[in-house]
Amino acid sequence: EIVLTQSPGTLSLSPGERATLSCRASQSVSSSYLAWYQQKPGQAPRLLIYGASSRATGIPDRFSGSGSGTDFTLTISRLEPEDFAVYYCQQYSSSQRTFGQGTKVEIK
Amino acid sequence: QVQLQESGPGLVKPSETLSLTCTVSGDSISTYYWSWIRQPPGKGLEWIGCIHYSGSTNYNPSLQSRVTISVDTSNNQFSLKLSSVTAADTAVYFCARGWVYFTYWGQGALVTVSS
């Protein structure tokens, strides 16, 4: 099973700042099979990025994904108030899907 | 607009079987794969398994011995059964569309395992 480790656990930033979230895999992951989700309290996760760098429908362009192999990054260029949430990466490999433990982006 | 809605008992006794159904609207269940994902309170996400409308399934190895996912194309629904539950199975259970990544999600159903 591929383990995804996200860092940092918590990111304290102010609106307007840039957020950089990391997701590291225990084995190489195909870029086609790496996704990012946003989850707010009491809500279901929302797909932000798939294929490591493609934005899902309706996702603002301040969200971008990059990376390959074992290191992937989600960047939020300028934080809006509605972006403070928990973010998860997720991979598909060998018919299995696993999620990272999440990064909480909180207001500083 | 695609919508998914979980339904089922919110309380299950230890050693019994958890049963949930996901009703899909705005889309035909006969076009994609459909998954179950769970989230224990205050914790992260765990994929449980998925099903194709043909009935083909794929399960998380850690749960495989206790999980059954089935599909009812006539009612545009798919279902989850998890047997021999313990307190560790207490979680919000989400249904979702997809098998590589998950594009649409239900709102989630909290299932508590307790006597």
PDB file of N, CA, C and O in Angstrom, chain A residues 1 32-33 35 37 39 42-47 50-51 88 90-92 95-101, chain B residues 33 35 37 39 43-47 50 58-62 94 99-103 105-108:
ATOM      1  N   GLU A   1       0.847  -1.205   0.000  1.00  0.00           N
ATOM      2  CA  GLU A   1       0.000   0.000   0.000  1.00  0.00           C
ATOM      3  C   GLU A   1       0.878   1.250   0.000  1.00  0.00           C
ATOM      4  O   GLU A   1       1.840   1.336   0.755  1.00  0.00           O
ATOM      5  N   SER A  32      -1.039  10.800 -13.304  1.00  0.00           N
ATOM      6  CA  SER A  32      -2.443  10.725 -13.712  1.00  0.00           C
ATOM      7  C   SER A  32      -3.353  10.360 -12.563  1.00  0.00           C
ATOM      8  O   SER A  32      -4.564  10.554 -12.629  1.00  0.00           O
ATOM      9  N   TYR A  33      -2.780   9.836 -11.499  1.00  0.00           N
ATOM     10  CA  TYR A  33      -3.569   9.263 -10.430  1.00  0.00           C
ATOM     11  C   TYR A  33      -3.370   9.942  -9.081  1.00  0.00           C
ATOM     12  O   TYR A  33      -3.511   9.311  -8.042  1.00  0.00           O
ATOM     13  N   ALA A  35      -4.714  13.221  -6.769  1.00  0.00           N
ATOM     14  CA  ALA A  35      -5.775  14.224  -6.661  1.00  0.00           C
ATOM     15  C   ALA A  35      -5.670  14.971  -5.332  1.00  0.00           C
ATOM     16  O   ALA A  35      -5.057  14.483  -4.379  1.00  0.00           O
ATOM     17  N   TYR A  37      -8.186  17.341  -2.534  1.00  0.00           N
ATOM     18  CA  TYR A  37      -9.536  17.678  -2.105  1.00  0.00           C
ATOM     19  C   TYR A  37      -9.483  18.740  -1.021  1.00  0.00           C
ATOM     20  O   TYR A  37      -8.518  18.816  -0.255  1.00  0.00           O
ATOM     21  N   GLN A  39     -11.831  20.073   2.280  1.00  0.00           N
ATOM     22  CA  GLN A  39     -12.954  19.725   3.132  1.00  0.00           C
ATOM     23  C   GLN A  39     -13.156  20.780   4.211  1.00  0.00           C
ATOM     24  O   GLN A  39     -12.227  21.111   4.944  1.00  0.00           O
ATOM     25  N   GLY A  42     -18.098  19.711   8.625  1.00  0.00           N
ATOM     26  CA  GLY A  42     -19.469  19.276   8.395  1.00  0.00           C
ATOM     27  C   GLY A  42     -19.835  19.053   6.947  1.00  0.00           C
ATOM     28  O   GLY A  42     -21.009  18.816   6.632  1.00  0.00           O
ATOM     29  N   GLN A  43     -18.859  19.157   6.054  1.00  0.00           N
ATOM     30  CA  GLN A  43     -19.125  18.976   4.629  1.00  0.00           C
ATOM     31  C   GLN A  43     -18.344  17.800   4.061  1.00  0.00           C
ATOM     32  O   GLN A  43     -17.354  17.349   4.645  1.00  0.00           O
ATOM     33  N   ALA A  44     -18.790  17.341   2.908  1.00  0.00           N
ATOM     34  CA  ALA A  44     -18.046  16.331   2.174  1.00  0.00           C
ATOM     35  C   ALA A  44     -16.824  16.975   1.521  1.00  0.00           C
ATOM     36  O   ALA A  44     -16.812  18.188   1.251  1.00  0.00           O
ATOM     37  N   PRO A  45     -15.800  16.199   1.261  1.00  0.00           N
ATOM     38  CA  PRO A  45     -14.665  16.737   0.492  1.00  0.00           C
ATOM     39  C   PRO A  45     -15.112  17.182  -0.896  1.00  0.00           C
ATOM     40  O   PRO A  45     -16.087  16.673  -1.444  1.00  0.00           O
ATOM     41  N   ARG A  46     -14.367  18.142  -1.441  1.00  0.00           N
ATOM     42  CA  ARG A  46     -14.625  18.636  -2.797  1.00  0.00           C
ATOM     43  C   ARG A  46     -13.364  18.441  -3.618  1.00  0.00           C
ATOM     44  O   ARG A  46     -12.265  18.837  -3.188  1.00  0.00           O
ATOM     45  N   LEU A  47     -13.510  17.835  -4.792  1.00  0.00           N
ATOM     46  CA  LEU A  47     -12.369  17.617  -5.668  1.00  0.00           C
ATOM     47  C   LEU A  47     -11.870  18.954  -6.203  1.00  0.00           C
ATOM     48  O   LEU A  47     -12.630  19.720  -6.793  1.00  0.00           O
ATOM     49  N   TYR A  50      -7.108  16.988 -10.167  1.00  0.00           N
ATOM     50  CA  TYR A  50      -6.914  15.579 -10.529  1.00  0.00           C
ATOM     51  C   TYR A  50      -5.789  15.510 -11.534  1.00  0.00           C
ATOM     52  O   TYR A  50      -5.416  16.524 -12.144  1.00  0.00           O
ATOM     53  N   GLY A  51      -5.230  14.302 -11.699  1.00  0.00           N
ATOM     54  CA  GLY A  51      -4.104  14.180 -12.615  1.00  0.00           C
ATOM     55  C   GLY A  51      -2.943  15.068 -12.216  1.00  0.00           C
ATOM     56  O   GLY A  51      -2.204  15.549 -13.068  1.00  0.00           O
ATOM     57  N   TYR A  88      -6.696  17.367   1.499  1.00  0.00           N
ATOM     58  CA  TYR A  88      -6.210  15.992   1.425  1.00  0.00           C
ATOM     59  C   TYR A  88      -5.684  15.688   0.028  1.00  0.00           C
ATOM     60  O   TYR A  88      -6.303  16.071  -0.961  1.00  0.00           O
ATOM     61  N   GLN A  90      -4.724  12.360  -2.515  1.00  0.00           N
ATOM     62  CA  GLN A  90      -5.234  10.990  -2.684  1.00  0.00           C
ATOM     63  C   GLN A  90      -4.599  10.380  -3.922  1.00  0.00           C
ATOM     64  O   GLN A  90      -4.428  11.055  -4.938  1.00  0.00           O
ATOM     65  N   GLN A  91      -4.257   9.094  -3.842  1.00  0.00           N
ATOM     66  CA  GLN A  91      -3.647   8.432  -4.991  1.00  0.00           C
ATOM     67  C   GLN A  91      -4.378   7.135  -5.321  1.00  0.00           C
ATOM     68  O   GLN A  91      -5.081   6.556  -4.488  1.00  0.00           O
ATOM     69  N   TYR A  92      -4.212   6.739  -6.565  1.00  0.00           N
ATOM     70  CA  TYR A  92      -4.716   5.445  -7.029  1.00  0.00           C
ATOM     71  C   TYR A  92      -3.519   4.662  -7.577  1.00  0.00           C
ATOM     72  O   TYR A  92      -2.765   5.154  -8.401  1.00  0.00           O
ATOM     73  N   SER A  95      -4.958  -0.796  -8.054  1.00  0.00           N
ATOM     74  CA  SER A  95      -6.370  -0.980  -7.673  1.00  0.00           C
ATOM     75  C   SER A  95      -6.696  -0.519  -6.264  1.00  0.00           C
ATOM     76  O   SER A  95      -7.776  -0.798  -5.766  1.00  0.00           O
ATOM     77  N   GLN A  96      -5.793   0.189  -5.629  1.00  0.00           N
ATOM     78  CA  GLN A  96      -6.048   0.712  -4.284  1.00  0.00           C
ATOM     79  C   GLN A  96      -5.996   2.227  -4.289  1.00  0.00           C
ATOM     80  O   GLN A  96      -5.312   2.839  -5.104  1.00  0.00           O
ATOM     81  N   ARG A  97      -6.760   2.816  -3.379  1.00  0.00           N
ATOM     82  CA  ARG A  97      -6.784   4.265  -3.231  1.00  0.00           C
ATOM     83  C   ARG A  97      -6.472   4.609  -1.791  1.00  0.00           C
ATOM     84  O   ARG A  97      -7.053   4.006  -0.878  1.00  0.00           O
ATOM     85  N   THR A  98      -5.557   5.536  -1.583  1.00  0.00           N
ATOM     86  CA  THR A  98      -5.251   5.974  -0.232  1.00  0.00           C
ATOM     87  C   THR A  98      -5.215   7.489  -0.182  1.00  0.00           C
ATOM     88  O   THR A  98      -4.916   8.145  -1.187  1.00  0.00           O
ATOM     89  N   PHE A  99      -5.510   8.015   1.009  1.00  0.00           N
ATOM     90  CA  PHE A  99      -5.499   9.456   1.252  1.00  0.00           C
ATOM     91  C   PHE A  99      -4.350   9.812   2.196  1.00  0.00           C
ATOM     92  O   PHE A  99      -3.967   9.012   3.054  1.00  0.00           O
ATOM     93  N   GLY A 100      -3.859  11.040   2.067  1.00  0.00           N
ATOM     94  CA  GLY A 100      -2.974  11.577   3.071  1.00  0.00           C
ATOM     95  C   GLY A 100      -3.761  11.904   4.326  1.00  0.00           C
ATOM     96  O   GLY A 100      -4.998  11.864   4.338  1.00  0.00           O
ATOM     97  N   GLN A 101      -3.050  12.272   5.387  1.00  0.00           N
ATOM     98  CA  GLN A 101      -3.706  12.538   6.668  1.00  0.00           C
ATOM     99  C   GLN A 101      -4.286  13.940   6.754  1.00  0.00           C
ATOM    100  O   GLN A 101      -5.018  14.261   7.694  1.00  0.00           O
TER     101      GLN A 101
ATOM    102  N   TYR B  33     -18.129   4.243 -12.221  1.00  0.00           N
ATOM    103  CA  TYR B  33     -17.880   3.496 -11.002  1.00  0.00           C
ATOM    104  C   TYR B  33     -18.378   4.339  -9.825  1.00  0.00           C
ATOM    105  O   TYR B  33     -18.387   5.574  -9.887  1.00  0.00           O
ATOM    106  N   SER B  35     -18.271   4.658  -5.401  1.00  0.00           N
ATOM    107  CA  SER B  35     -17.432   4.272  -4.264  1.00  0.00           C
ATOM    108  C   SER B  35     -18.051   4.608  -2.911  1.00  0.00           C
ATOM    109  O   SER B  35     -18.949   5.454  -2.827  1.00  0.00           O
ATOM    110  N   ILE B  37     -16.562   5.731   0.955  1.00  0.00           N
ATOM    111  CA  ILE B  37     -15.414   6.279   1.671  1.00  0.00           C
ATOM    112  C   ILE B  37     -15.906   6.635   3.069  1.00  0.00           C
ATOM    113  O   ILE B  37     -17.037   7.095   3.222  1.00  0.00           O
ATOM    114  N   GLN B  39     -14.973   8.318   7.199  1.00  0.00           N
ATOM    115  CA  GLN B  39     -14.138   9.256   7.954  1.00  0.00           C
ATOM    116  C   GLN B  39     -14.522   9.177   9.426  1.00  0.00           C
ATOM    117  O   GLN B  39     -15.563   9.709   9.828  1.00  0.00           O
ATOM    118  N   LYS B  43     -10.945  12.486  12.160  1.00  0.00           N
ATOM    119  CA  LYS B  43      -9.818  11.819  11.517  1.00  0.00           C
ATOM    120  C   LYS B  43      -9.869  11.971   9.996  1.00  0.00           C
ATOM    121  O   LYS B  43     -10.684  12.709   9.464  1.00  0.00           O
ATOM    122  N   GLY B  44      -8.986  11.249   9.314  1.00  0.00           N
ATOM    123  CA  GLY B  44      -8.877  11.357   7.873  1.00  0.00           C
ATOM    124  C   GLY B  44      -9.806  10.408   7.139  1.00  0.00           C
ATOM    125  O   GLY B  44     -10.654   9.742   7.715  1.00  0.00           O
ATOM    126  N   LEU B  45      -9.600  10.361   5.823  1.00  0.00           N
ATOM    127  CA  LEU B  45     -10.479   9.620   4.925  1.00  0.00           C
ATOM    128  C   LEU B  45      -9.928   8.230   4.610  1.00  0.00           C
ATOM    129  O   LEU B  45      -8.714   8.062   4.438  1.00  0.00           O
ATOM    130  N   GLU B  46     -10.814   7.262   4.517  1.00  0.00           N
ATOM    131  CA  GLU B  46     -10.442   5.887   4.173  1.00  0.00           C
ATOM    132  C   GLU B  46     -11.377   5.378   3.078  1.00  0.00           C
ATOM    133  O   GLU B  46     -12.600   5.343   3.262  1.00  0.00           O
ATOM    134  N   TRP B  47     -10.780   4.980   1.949  1.00  0.00           N
ATOM    135  CA  TRP B  47     -11.574   4.391   0.869  1.00  0.00           C
ATOM    136  C   TRP B  47     -11.968   2.974   1.262  1.00  0.00           C
ATOM    137  O   TRP B  47     -11.134   2.189   1.711  1.00  0.00           O
ATOM    138  N   CYS B  50     -15.338   0.070  -4.277  1.00  0.00           N
ATOM    139  CA  CYS B  50     -16.118   0.638  -5.375  1.00  0.00           C
ATOM    140  C   CYS B  50     -16.786  -0.463  -6.174  1.00  0.00           C
ATOM    141  O   CYS B  50     -16.443  -1.642  -6.052  1.00  0.00           O
ATOM    142  N   ASN B  58     -14.220  -3.760  -6.241  1.00  0.00           N
ATOM    143  CA  ASN B  58     -12.835  -3.632  -5.816  1.00  0.00           C
ATOM    144  C   ASN B  58     -12.875  -3.105  -4.382  1.00  0.00           C
ATOM    145  O   ASN B  58     -13.501  -2.060  -4.143  1.00  0.00           O
ATOM    146  N   TYR B  59     -12.227  -3.826  -3.452  1.00  0.00           N
ATOM    147  CA  TYR B  59     -12.333  -3.457  -2.044  1.00  0.00           C
ATOM    148  C   TYR B  59     -10.961  -3.123  -1.446  1.00  0.00           C
ATOM    149  O   TYR B  59      -9.931  -3.622  -1.886  1.00  0.00           O
ATOM    150  N   ASN B  60     -10.984  -2.318  -0.392  1.00  0.00           N
ATOM    151  CA  ASN B  60      -9.786  -2.056   0.395  1.00  0.00           C
ATOM    152  C   ASN B  60      -9.385  -3.374   1.072  1.00  0.00           C
ATOM    153  O   ASN B  60     -10.201  -3.978   1.779  1.00  0.00           O
ATOM    154  N   PRO B  61      -8.149  -3.821   0.888  1.00  0.00           N
ATOM    155  CA  PRO B  61      -7.746  -5.099   1.481  1.00  0.00           C
ATOM    156  C   PRO B  61      -7.943  -5.163   2.992  1.00  0.00           C
ATOM    157  O   PRO B  61      -8.226  -6.232   3.539  1.00  0.00           O
ATOM    158  N   SER B  62      -7.838  -4.013   3.657  1.00  0.00           N
ATOM    159  CA  SER B  62      -7.972  -4.019   5.115  1.00  0.00           C
ATOM    160  C   SER B  62      -9.405  -4.279   5.573  1.00  0.00           C
ATOM    161  O   SER B  62      -9.632  -4.609   6.737  1.00  0.00           O
ATOM    162  N   PHE B  94     -19.410   8.219   3.388  1.00  0.00           N
ATOM    163  CA  PHE B  94     -19.735   8.973   2.191  1.00  0.00           C
ATOM    164  C   PHE B  94     -19.865   8.033   0.998  1.00  0.00           C
ATOM    165  O   PHE B  94     -19.058   7.095   0.847  1.00  0.00           O
ATOM    166  N   TRP B  99     -13.690   6.120  -9.420  1.00  0.00           N
ATOM    167  CA  TRP B  99     -12.900   4.994  -8.927  1.00  0.00           C
ATOM    168  C   TRP B  99     -11.411   5.315  -8.855  1.00  0.00           C
ATOM    169  O   TRP B  99     -10.710   4.772  -8.045  1.00  0.00           O
ATOM    170  N   VAL B 100     -10.935   6.255  -9.642  1.00  0.00           N
ATOM    171  CA  VAL B 100      -9.562   6.743  -9.518  1.00  0.00           C
ATOM    172  C   VAL B 100      -9.550   7.959  -8.606  1.00  0.00           C
ATOM    173  O   VAL B 100      -8.770   8.054  -7.663  1.00  0.00           O
ATOM    174  N   TYR B 101     -10.400   8.923  -8.893  1.00  0.00           N
ATOM    175  CA  TYR B 101     -10.647  10.050  -8.000  1.00  0.00           C
ATOM    176  C   TYR B 101     -12.155  10.276  -7.954  1.00  0.00           C
ATOM    177  O   TYR B 101     -12.899   9.664  -8.721  1.00  0.00           O
ATOM    178  N   PHE B 102     -12.595  11.131  -7.032  1.00  0.00           N
ATOM    179  CA  PHE B 102     -14.016  11.182  -6.683  1.00  0.00           C
ATOM    180  C   PHE B 102     -14.581  12.566  -6.943  1.00  0.00           C
ATOM    181  O   PHE B 102     -14.249  13.534  -6.266  1.00  0.00           O
ATOM    182  N   THR B 103     -15.436  12.660  -7.966  1.00  0.00           N
ATOM    183  CA  THR B 103     -15.885  13.963  -8.448  1.00  0.00           C
ATOM    184  C   THR B 103     -17.127  14.476  -7.740  1.00  0.00           C
ATOM    185  O   THR B 103     -17.284  15.678  -7.556  1.00  0.00           O
ATOM    186  N   TRP B 105     -19.814  13.800  -4.345  1.00  0.00           N
ATOM    187  CA  TRP B 105     -19.937  13.148  -3.039  1.00  0.00           C
ATOM    188  C   TRP B 105     -21.332  13.379  -2.467  1.00  0.00           C
ATOM    189  O   TRP B 105     -21.951  14.428  -2.680  1.00  0.00           O
ATOM    190  N   GLY B 106     -21.806  12.411  -1.691  1.00  0.00           N
ATOM    191  CA  GLY B 106     -22.972  12.642  -0.871  1.00  0.00           C
ATOM    192  C   GLY B 106     -22.590  13.480   0.338  1.00  0.00           C
ATOM    193  O   GLY B 106     -21.414  13.750   0.577  1.00  0.00           O
ATOM    194  N   GLN B 107     -23.571  13.910   1.099  1.00  0.00           N
ATOM    195  CA  GLN B 107     -23.311  14.755   2.271  1.00  0.00           C
ATOM    196  C   GLN B 107     -22.738  13.964   3.428  1.00  0.00           C
ATOM    197  O   GLN B 107     -22.165  14.541   4.356  1.00  0.00           O
ATOM    198  N   GLY B 108     -22.858  12.640   3.382  1.00  0.00           N
ATOM    199  CA  GLY B 108     -22.328  11.796   4.442  1.00  0.00           C
ATOM    200  C   GLY B 108     -23.391  11.372   5.443  1.00  0.00           C
ATOM    201  O   GLY B 108     -24.338  12.121   5.705  1.00  0.00           O
TER     202      GLY B 108
END
